[in-house]
Amino acid sequence: CQEAGIVPIVEPEVLMDGAHGIDTCYEVSKATLLKLYSELYAARVVLEGTILKPNMVISGKKSGKLDSPEIVAEKTIKLFRETVPAAVAGIAFLSGGQSDEEATANLNAINAIGPHPWKLTFSYGRALQAAAQKAWSGKAANVAAGQAAFVHRAHMNHLAALGKWQPALERAA
């Protein structure tokens, strides 16, 4: 990618589909990122010209546990400080099956405990689109509602990327 003038987006996602706890997610994510950066170094990738697109450190869906945003933030930043070189240009989180508000709250908590050596933002799919798709429901009459839901979620995530989101903003919409 870099030889062709393209910014590599490196996506080593650890899935949250299992019954594992947050500590298992942390350990597996750590092993994954250590291997990833070892391989990128060996390939002489210029880290300043890369974007990391990882998962957050959270318990698996089947664990029955919903980790608080503060715990997710603490574990995720601890992981990155141990594994992600400060030279990496930025980190754009995957939502990894989290609900829209859960992903926003977790991103906000991660940014609120900064500063960090990397720019931290979102690259959500489902967590950005779910409310818009539900509001739209494939009906022409609902296009405006779908668009409004998408704009709202994008704005909430923008605030979370700054560490300025609050749950009360969800109800204000």
mmCIF file of N, CA, C and O in Angstrom, residues 17-100:
data_model
loop_
_atom_site.group_PDB
_atom_site.id
_atom_site.type_symbol
_atom_site.label_atom_id
_atom_site.label_comp_id
_atom_site.label_asym_id
_atom_site.label_seq_id
_atom_site.Cartn_x
_atom_site.Cartn_y
_atom_site.Cartn_z
ATOM 1 N N ASP A 17 -17.866 -12.604 19.792
ATOM 2 C CA ASP A 17 -18.959 -13.562 19.647
ATOM 3 C C ASP A 17 -19.024 -14.625 20.745
ATOM 4 O O ASP A 17 -20.039 -15.273 20.889
ATOM 5 N N GLY A 18 -17.977 -14.824 21.504
ATOM 6 C CA GLY A 18 -17.915 -15.929 22.451
ATOM 7 C C GLY A 18 -18.442 -15.613 23.833
ATOM 8 O O GLY A 18 -19.044 -14.572 24.096
ATOM 9 N N ALA A 19 -18.170 -16.531 24.758
ATOM 10 C CA ALA A 19 -18.584 -16.403 26.154
ATOM 11 C C ALA A 19 -17.423 -15.928 27.024
ATOM 12 O O ALA A 19 -17.495 -15.993 28.248
ATOM 13 N N HIS A 20 -16.368 -15.450 26.408
ATOM 14 C CA HIS A 20 -15.170 -15.027 27.135
ATOM 15 C C HIS A 20 -15.408 -13.737 27.909
ATOM 16 O O HIS A 20 -16.266 -12.927 27.562
ATOM 17 N N GLY A 21 -14.602 -13.563 28.955
ATOM 18 C CA GLY A 21 -14.657 -12.344 29.740
ATOM 19 C C GLY A 21 -13.721 -11.293 29.170
ATOM 20 O O GLY A 21 -12.960 -11.544 28.236
ATOM 21 N N ILE A 22 -13.738 -10.125 29.775
ATOM 22 C CA ILE A 22 -12.932 -9.006 29.300
ATOM 23 C C ILE A 22 -11.438 -9.300 29.404
ATOM 24 O O ILE A 22 -10.656 -8.875 28.554
ATOM 25 N N ASP A 23 -11.016 -10.060 30.426
ATOM 26 C CA ASP A 23 -9.592 -10.357 30.566
ATOM 27 C C ASP A 23 -9.095 -11.270 29.450
ATOM 28 O O ASP A 23 -7.966 -11.115 28.975
ATOM 29 N N THR A 24 -9.928 -12.196 29.006
ATOM 30 C CA THR A 24 -9.552 -13.055 27.876
ATOM 31 C C THR A 24 -9.454 -12.221 26.600
ATOM 32 O O THR A 24 -8.520 -12.382 25.813
ATOM 33 N N CYS A 25 -10.401 -11.307 26.400
ATOM 34 C CA CYS A 25 -10.345 -10.415 25.240
ATOM 35 C C CYS A 25 -9.052 -9.617 25.274
ATOM 36 O O CYS A 25 -8.380 -9.461 24.248
ATOM 37 N N TYR A 26 -8.683 -9.133 26.442
ATOM 38 C CA TYR A 26 -7.447 -8.360 26.599
ATOM 39 C C TYR A 26 -6.233 -9.209 26.194
ATOM 40 O O TYR A 26 -5.398 -8.756 25.411
ATOM 41 N N GLU A 27 -6.138 -10.417 26.712
ATOM 42 C CA GLU A 27 -4.971 -11.276 26.433
ATOM 43 C C GLU A 27 -4.885 -11.660 24.958
ATOM 44 O O GLU A 27 -3.800 -11.637 24.366
ATOM 45 N N VAL A 28 -6.010 -12.018 24.367
ATOM 46 C CA VAL A 28 -6.012 -12.390 22.947
ATOM 47 C C VAL A 28 -5.704 -11.166 22.077
ATOM 48 O O VAL A 28 -4.930 -11.251 21.115
ATOM 49 N N SER A 29 -6.277 -10.028 22.426
ATOM 50 C CA SER A 29 -6.001 -8.798 21.681
ATOM 51 C C SER A 29 -4.528 -8.414 21.806
ATOM 52 O O SER A 29 -3.905 -7.982 20.827
ATOM 53 N N LYS A 30 -3.968 -8.592 22.985
ATOM 54 C CA LYS A 30 -2.554 -8.270 23.197
ATOM 55 C C LYS A 30 -1.662 -9.154 22.332
ATOM 56 O O LYS A 30 -0.764 -8.652 21.641
ATOM 57 N N ALA A 31 -1.907 -10.449 22.347
ATOM 58 C CA ALA A 31 -1.110 -11.368 21.523
ATOM 59 C C ALA A 31 -1.245 -11.016 20.040
ATOM 60 O O ALA A 31 -0.258 -11.035 19.287
ATOM 61 N N THR A 32 -2.445 -10.670 19.625
ATOM 62 C CA THR A 32 -2.706 -10.308 18.230
ATOM 63 C C THR A 32 -1.942 -9.050 17.834
ATOM 64 O O THR A 32 -1.277 -9.002 16.789
ATOM 65 N N LEU A 33 -2.018 -8.013 18.665
ATOM 66 C CA LEU A 33 -1.346 -6.756 18.331
ATOM 67 C C LEU A 33 0.172 -6.883 18.384
ATOM 68 O O LEU A 33 0.877 -6.293 17.552
ATOM 69 N N LEU A 34 0.695 -7.646 19.339
ATOM 70 C CA LEU A 34 2.147 -7.857 19.387
ATOM 71 C C LEU A 34 2.638 -8.545 18.120
ATOM 72 O O LEU A 34 3.655 -8.149 17.536
ATOM 73 N N LYS A 35 1.915 -9.549 17.666
ATOM 74 C CA LYS A 35 2.272 -10.255 16.435
ATOM 75 C C LYS A 35 2.120 -9.324 15.234
ATOM 76 O O LYS A 35 2.981 -9.289 14.343
ATOM 77 N N LEU A 36 1.058 -8.579 15.193
ATOM 78 C CA LEU A 36 0.816 -7.646 14.099
ATOM 79 C C LEU A 36 1.973 -6.666 13.953
ATOM 80 O O LEU A 36 2.527 -6.503 12.863
ATOM 81 N N TYR A 37 2.352 -6.012 15.048
ATOM 82 C CA TYR A 37 3.404 -5.004 14.945
ATOM 83 C C TYR A 37 4.782 -5.621 14.713
ATOM 84 O O TYR A 37 5.628 -5.001 14.064
ATOM 85 N N SER A 38 4.983 -6.829 15.139
ATOM 86 C CA SER A 38 6.217 -7.545 14.810
ATOM 87 C C SER A 38 6.300 -7.765 13.301
ATOM 88 O O SER A 38 7.348 -7.546 12.672
ATOM 89 N N GLU A 39 5.192 -8.191 12.703
ATOM 90 C CA GLU A 39 5.150 -8.437 11.257
ATOM 91 C C GLU A 39 5.261 -7.131 10.456
ATOM 92 O O GLU A 39 5.938 -7.092 9.421
ATOM 93 N N LEU A 40 4.598 -6.074 10.914
ATOM 94 C CA LEU A 40 4.689 -4.793 10.210
ATOM 95 C C LEU A 40 6.114 -4.247 10.262
ATOM 96 O O LEU A 40 6.625 -3.700 9.274
ATOM 97 N N TYR A 41 6.768 -4.399 11.404
ATOM 98 C CA TYR A 41 8.160 -3.976 11.535
ATOM 99 C C TYR A 41 9.050 -4.778 10.588
ATOM 100 O O TYR A 41 9.886 -4.204 9.871
ATOM 101 N N ALA A 42 8.870 -6.082 10.565
ATOM 102 C CA ALA A 42 9.671 -6.944 9.687
ATOM 103 C C ALA A 42 9.470 -6.589 8.215
ATOM 104 O O ALA A 42 10.402 -6.698 7.409
ATOM 105 N N ALA A 43 8.263 -6.140 7.863
ATOM 106 C CA ALA A 43 7.967 -5.756 6.483
ATOM 107 C C ALA A 43 8.368 -4.301 6.187
ATOM 108 O O ALA A 43 8.124 -3.816 5.083
ATOM 109 N N ARG A 44 8.945 -3.641 7.178
ATOM 110 C CA ARG A 44 9.420 -2.252 7.043
ATOM 111 C C ARG A 44 8.288 -1.274 6.702
ATOM 112 O O ARG A 44 8.475 -0.328 5.925
ATOM 113 N N VAL A 45 7.133 -1.524 7.277
ATOM 114 C CA VAL A 45 6.001 -0.621 7.092
ATOM 115 C C VAL A 45 6.259 0.639 7.917
ATOM 116 O O VAL A 45 6.673 0.560 9.076
ATOM 117 N N VAL A 46 6.028 1.789 7.320
ATOM 118 C CA VAL A 46 6.192 3.064 8.020
ATOM 119 C C VAL A 46 4.935 3.287 8.866
ATOM 120 O O VAL A 46 3.859 3.593 8.334
ATOM 121 N N LEU A 47 5.064 3.109 10.169
ATOM 122 C CA LEU A 47 3.904 3.147 11.067
ATOM 123 C C LEU A 47 3.221 4.516 11.090
ATOM 124 O O LEU A 47 2.004 4.596 11.274
ATOM 125 N N GLU A 48 3.987 5.578 10.876
ATOM 126 C CA GLU A 48 3.411 6.919 10.857
ATOM 127 C C GLU A 48 2.398 7.094 9.726
ATOM 128 O O GLU A 48 1.608 8.020 9.736
ATOM 129 N N GLY A 49 2.427 6.201 8.774
ATOM 130 C CA GLY A 49 1.513 6.257 7.637
ATOM 131 C C GLY A 49 0.477 5.160 7.667
ATOM 132 O O GLY A 49 -0.002 4.741 6.617
ATOM 133 N N THR A 50 0.125 4.674 8.863
ATOM 134 C CA THR A 50 -0.867 3.605 8.992
ATOM 135 C C THR A 50 -1.995 4.027 9.929
ATOM 136 O O THR A 50 -1.816 4.878 10.792
ATOM 137 N N ILE A 51 -3.124 3.380 9.745
ATOM 138 C CA ILE A 51 -4.271 3.524 10.645
ATOM 139 C C ILE A 51 -4.579 2.132 11.184
ATOM 140 O O ILE A 51 -4.675 1.161 10.425
ATOM 141 N N LEU A 52 -4.737 2.037 12.493
ATOM 142 C CA LEU A 52 -5.131 0.780 13.136
ATOM 143 C C LEU A 52 -6.645 0.788 13.297
ATOM 144 O O LEU A 52 -7.228 1.781 13.744
ATOM 145 N N LYS A 53 -7.290 -0.314 12.934
ATOM 146 C CA LYS A 53 -8.748 -0.434 13.018
ATOM 147 C C LYS A 53 -9.067 -1.666 13.876
ATOM 148 O O LYS A 53 -9.399 -2.728 13.365
ATOM 149 N N PRO A 54 -8.977 -1.519 15.207
ATOM 150 C CA PRO A 54 -9.121 -2.656 16.113
ATOM 151 C C PRO A 54 -10.483 -2.726 16.809
ATOM 152 O O PRO A 54 -11.317 -1.833 16.688
ATOM 153 N N ASN A 55 -10.619 -3.796 17.573
ATOM 154 C CA ASN A 55 -11.740 -3.934 18.493
ATOM 155 C C ASN A 55 -11.421 -3.187 19.788
ATOM 156 O O ASN A 55 -10.274 -2.876 20.071
ATOM 157 N N MET A 56 -12.449 -2.926 20.575
ATOM 158 C CA MET A 56 -12.263 -2.467 21.951
ATOM 159 C C MET A 56 -12.132 -3.721 22.808
ATOM 160 O O MET A 56 -12.534 -4.803 22.389
ATOM 161 N N VAL A 57 -11.611 -3.573 24.003
ATOM 162 C CA VAL A 57 -11.490 -4.712 24.913
ATOM 163 C C VAL A 57 -12.794 -4.814 25.698
ATOM 164 O O VAL A 57 -13.089 -3.973 26.551
ATOM 165 N N ILE A 58 -13.588 -5.847 25.357
ATOM 166 C CA ILE A 58 -14.887 -6.054 25.997
ATOM 167 C C ILE A 58 -15.152 -7.550 26.156
ATOM 168 O O ILE A 58 -14.553 -8.370 25.476
ATOM 169 N N SER A 59 -16.061 -7.871 27.035
ATOM 170 C CA SER A 59 -16.465 -9.268 27.224
ATOM 171 C C SER A 59 -17.267 -9.743 26.023
ATOM 172 O O SER A 59 -17.925 -8.943 25.337
ATOM 173 N N GLY A 60 -17.231 -11.049 25.768
ATOM 174 C CA GLY A 60 -17.981 -11.630 24.662
ATOM 175 C C GLY A 60 -19.484 -11.529 24.876
ATOM 176 O O GLY A 60 -19.967 -11.479 26.010
ATOM 177 N N LYS A 61 -20.212 -11.526 23.766
ATOM 178 C CA LYS A 61 -21.676 -11.412 23.806
ATOM 179 C C LYS A 61 -22.332 -12.506 24.647
ATOM 180 O O LYS A 61 -23.328 -12.271 25.309
ATOM 181 N N LYS A 62 -21.779 -13.719 24.575
ATOM 182 C CA LYS A 62 -22.393 -14.852 25.274
ATOM 183 C C LYS A 62 -21.953 -14.958 26.737
ATOM 184 O O LYS A 62 -22.362 -15.877 27.429
ATOM 185 N N SER A 63 -21.147 -14.011 27.224
ATOM 186 C CA SER A 63 -20.674 -14.058 28.613
ATOM 187 C C SER A 63 -21.757 -13.622 29.585
ATOM 188 O O SER A 63 -21.674 -13.910 30.774
ATOM 189 N N GLY A 64 -22.749 -12.882 29.082
ATOM 190 C CA GLY A 64 -23.792 -12.364 29.961
ATOM 191 C C GLY A 64 -23.334 -11.137 30.748
ATOM 192 O O GLY A 64 -24.033 -10.666 31.626
ATOM 193 N N LYS A 65 -22.173 -10.629 30.423
ATOM 194 C CA LYS A 65 -21.615 -9.481 31.145
ATOM 195 C C LYS A 65 -21.532 -8.270 30.223
ATOM 196 O O LYS A 65 -21.061 -8.373 29.096
ATOM 197 N N LEU A 66 -21.991 -7.138 30.703
ATOM 198 C CA LEU A 66 -21.857 -5.881 29.987
ATOM 199 C C LEU A 66 -20.882 -5.021 30.789
ATOM 200 O O LEU A 66 -21.193 -4.581 31.897
ATOM 201 N N ASP A 67 -19.703 -4.826 30.249
ATOM 202 C CA ASP A 67 -18.669 -4.075 30.943
ATOM 203 C C ASP A 67 -18.992 -2.586 30.916
ATOM 204 O O ASP A 67 -19.487 -2.064 29.927
ATOM 205 N N SER A 68 -18.671 -1.893 32.005
ATOM 206 C CA SER A 68 -18.909 -0.452 32.048
ATOM 207 C C SER A 68 -17.964 0.245 31.077
ATOM 208 O O SER A 68 -16.863 -0.241 30.795
ATOM 209 N N PRO A 69 -18.378 1.392 30.551
ATOM 210 C CA PRO A 69 -17.487 2.133 29.667
ATOM 211 C C PRO A 69 -16.131 2.453 30.318
ATOM 212 O O PRO A 69 -15.106 2.447 29.641
ATOM 213 N N GLU A 70 -16.131 2.704 31.610
ATOM 214 C CA GLU A 70 -14.886 3.029 32.302
ATOM 215 C C GLU A 70 -13.918 1.841 32.315
ATOM 216 O O GLU A 70 -12.717 2.014 32.105
ATOM 217 N N ILE A 71 -14.443 0.627 32.511
ATOM 218 C CA ILE A 71 -13.600 -0.578 32.497
ATOM 219 C C ILE A 71 -13.107 -0.844 31.073
ATOM 220 O O ILE A 71 -11.944 -1.189 30.858
ATOM 221 N N VAL A 72 -13.996 -0.704 30.088
ATOM 222 C CA VAL A 72 -13.606 -0.890 28.687
ATOM 223 C C VAL A 72 -12.487 0.094 28.336
ATOM 224 O O VAL A 72 -11.480 -0.284 27.733
ATOM 225 N N ALA A 73 -12.645 1.342 28.734
ATOM 226 C CA ALA A 73 -11.637 2.366 28.442
ATOM 227 C C ALA A 73 -10.304 2.027 29.114
ATOM 228 O O ALA A 73 -9.249 2.081 28.475
ATOM 229 N N GLU A 74 -10.365 1.677 30.371
ATOM 230 C CA GLU A 74 -9.135 1.354 31.124
ATOM 231 C C GLU A 74 -8.382 0.195 30.478
ATOM 232 O O GLU A 74 -7.180 0.278 30.230
ATOM 233 N N LYS A 75 -9.092 -0.882 30.171
ATOM 234 C CA LYS A 75 -8.453 -2.072 29.592
ATOM 235 C C LYS A 75 -7.963 -1.803 28.164
ATOM 236 O O LYS A 75 -6.889 -2.268 27.774
ATOM 237 N N THR A 76 -8.755 -1.075 27.384
ATOM 238 C CA THR A 76 -8.383 -0.812 26.000
ATOM 239 C C THR A 76 -7.136 0.067 25.933
ATOM 240 O O THR A 76 -6.202 -0.231 25.177
ATOM 241 N N ILE A 77 -7.093 1.118 26.722
ATOM 242 C CA ILE A 77 -5.926 2.010 26.694
ATOM 243 C C ILE A 77 -4.697 1.312 27.283
ATOM 244 O O ILE A 77 -3.586 1.466 26.767
ATOM 245 N N LYS A 78 -4.865 0.513 28.321
ATOM 246 C CA LYS A 78 -3.740 -0.271 28.863
ATOM 247 C C LYS A 78 -3.161 -1.168 27.769
ATOM 248 O O LYS A 78 -1.938 -1.232 27.568
ATOM 249 N N LEU A 79 -4.042 -1.844 27.038
ATOM 250 C CA LEU A 79 -3.624 -2.710 25.942
ATOM 251 C C LEU A 79 -2.835 -1.930 24.899
ATOM 252 O O LEU A 79 -1.744 -2.331 24.492
ATOM 253 N N PHE A 80 -3.369 -0.803 24.464
ATOM 254 C CA PHE A 80 -2.705 -0.034 23.411
ATOM 255 C C PHE A 80 -1.369 0.521 23.887
ATOM 256 O O PHE A 80 -0.403 0.535 23.120
ATOM 257 N N ARG A 81 -1.297 0.972 25.113
ATOM 258 C CA ARG A 81 -0.024 1.502 25.622
ATOM 259 C C ARG A 81 1.043 0.409 25.693
ATOM 260 O O ARG A 81 2.227 0.701 25.594
ATOM 261 N N GLU A 82 0.622 -0.836 25.826
ATOM 262 C CA GLU A 82 1.561 -1.964 25.878
ATOM 263 C C GLU A 82 1.913 -2.517 24.499
ATOM 264 O O GLU A 82 2.894 -3.242 24.376
ATOM 265 N N THR A 83 1.129 -2.199 23.476
ATOM 266 C CA THR A 83 1.317 -2.877 22.196
ATOM 267 C C THR A 83 1.395 -1.981 20.964
ATOM 268 O O THR A 83 2.005 -2.377 19.976
ATOM 269 N N VAL A 84 0.752 -0.840 20.975
ATOM 270 C CA VAL A 84 0.661 -0.003 19.772
ATOM 271 C C VAL A 84 1.708 1.109 19.837
ATOM 272 O O VAL A 84 1.657 1.950 20.738
ATOM 273 N N PRO A 85 2.641 1.120 18.905
ATOM 274 C CA PRO A 85 3.657 2.175 18.903
ATOM 275 C C PRO A 85 3.029 3.562 18.797
ATOM 276 O O PRO A 85 2.039 3.762 18.092
ATOM 277 N N ALA A 86 3.611 4.515 19.498
ATOM 278 C CA ALA A 86 3.108 5.888 19.467
ATOM 279 C C ALA A 86 3.202 6.476 18.063
ATOM 280 O O ALA A 86 2.491 7.431 17.742
ATOM 281 N N ALA A 87 4.034 5.892 17.208
ATOM 282 C CA ALA A 87 4.195 6.382 15.836
ATOM 283 C C ALA A 87 2.956 6.158 14.973
ATOM 284 O O ALA A 87 2.782 6.838 13.961
ATOM 285 N N VAL A 88 2.078 5.241 15.363
ATOM 286 C CA VAL A 88 0.875 4.953 14.566
ATOM 287 C C VAL A 88 0.042 6.235 14.473
ATOM 288 O O VAL A 88 -0.204 6.903 15.477
ATOM 289 N N ALA A 89 -0.374 6.559 13.253
ATOM 290 C CA ALA A 89 -1.059 7.832 13.005
ATOM 291 C C ALA A 89 -2.405 7.946 13.715
ATOM 292 O O ALA A 89 -2.774 9.017 14.190
ATOM 293 N N GLY A 90 -3.162 6.873 13.764
ATOM 294 C CA GLY A 90 -4.475 6.954 14.370
ATOM 295 C C GLY A 90 -5.095 5.588 14.565
ATOM 296 O O GLY A 90 -4.666 4.604 13.969
ATOM 297 N N ILE A 91 -6.122 5.564 15.419
ATOM 298 C CA ILE A 91 -6.856 4.346 15.723
ATOM 299 C C ILE A 91 -8.334 4.639 15.479
ATOM 300 O O ILE A 91 -8.895 5.566 16.060
ATOM 301 N N ALA A 92 -8.943 3.851 14.606
ATOM 302 C CA ALA A 92 -10.361 4.003 14.260
ATOM 303 C C ALA A 92 -11.066 2.715 14.678
ATOM 304 O O ALA A 92 -10.923 1.688 14.030
ATOM 305 N N PHE A 93 -11.815 2.779 15.759
ATOM 306 C CA PHE A 93 -12.418 1.588 16.340
ATOM 307 C C PHE A 93 -13.532 0.992 15.497
ATOM 308 O O PHE A 93 -14.353 1.711 14.930
ATOM 309 N N LEU A 94 -13.570 -0.325 15.490
ATOM 310 C CA LEU A 94 -14.709 -1.093 14.995
ATOM 311 C C LEU A 94 -15.725 -1.159 16.132
ATOM 312 O O LEU A 94 -15.357 -1.143 17.304
ATOM 313 N N SER A 95 -16.991 -1.268 15.803
ATOM 314 C CA SER A 95 -18.005 -1.394 16.858
ATOM 315 C C SER A 95 -18.138 -2.833 17.333
ATOM 316 O O SER A 95 -18.628 -3.087 18.433
ATOM 317 N N GLY A 96 -17.723 -3.785 16.514
ATOM 318 C CA GLY A 96 -17.652 -5.178 16.948
ATOM 319 C C GLY A 96 -18.928 -5.759 17.508
ATOM 320 O O GLY A 96 -18.894 -6.559 18.433
ATOM 321 N N GLY A 97 -20.070 -5.370 16.982
ATOM 322 C CA GLY A 97 -21.320 -5.941 17.450
ATOM 323 C C GLY A 97 -21.903 -5.248 18.668
ATOM 324 O O GLY A 97 -22.932 -5.671 19.193
ATOM 325 N N GLN A 98 -21.283 -4.163 19.131
ATOM 326 C CA GLN A 98 -21.852 -3.408 20.246
ATOM 327 C C GLN A 98 -23.090 -2.652 19.751
ATOM 328 O O GLN A 98 -23.203 -2.335 18.575
ATOM 329 N N SER A 99 -23.989 -2.345 20.657
ATOM 330 C CA SER A 99 -25.124 -1.508 20.280
ATOM 331 C C SER A 99 -24.602 -0.111 19.958
ATOM 332 O O SER A 99 -23.479 0.244 20.321
ATOM 333 N N ASP A 100 -25.437 0.688 19.301
ATOM 334 C CA ASP A 100 -24.989 2.025 18.925
ATOM 335 C C ASP A 100 -24.606 2.868 20.138
ATOM 336 O O ASP A 100 -23.534 3.471 20.172
#
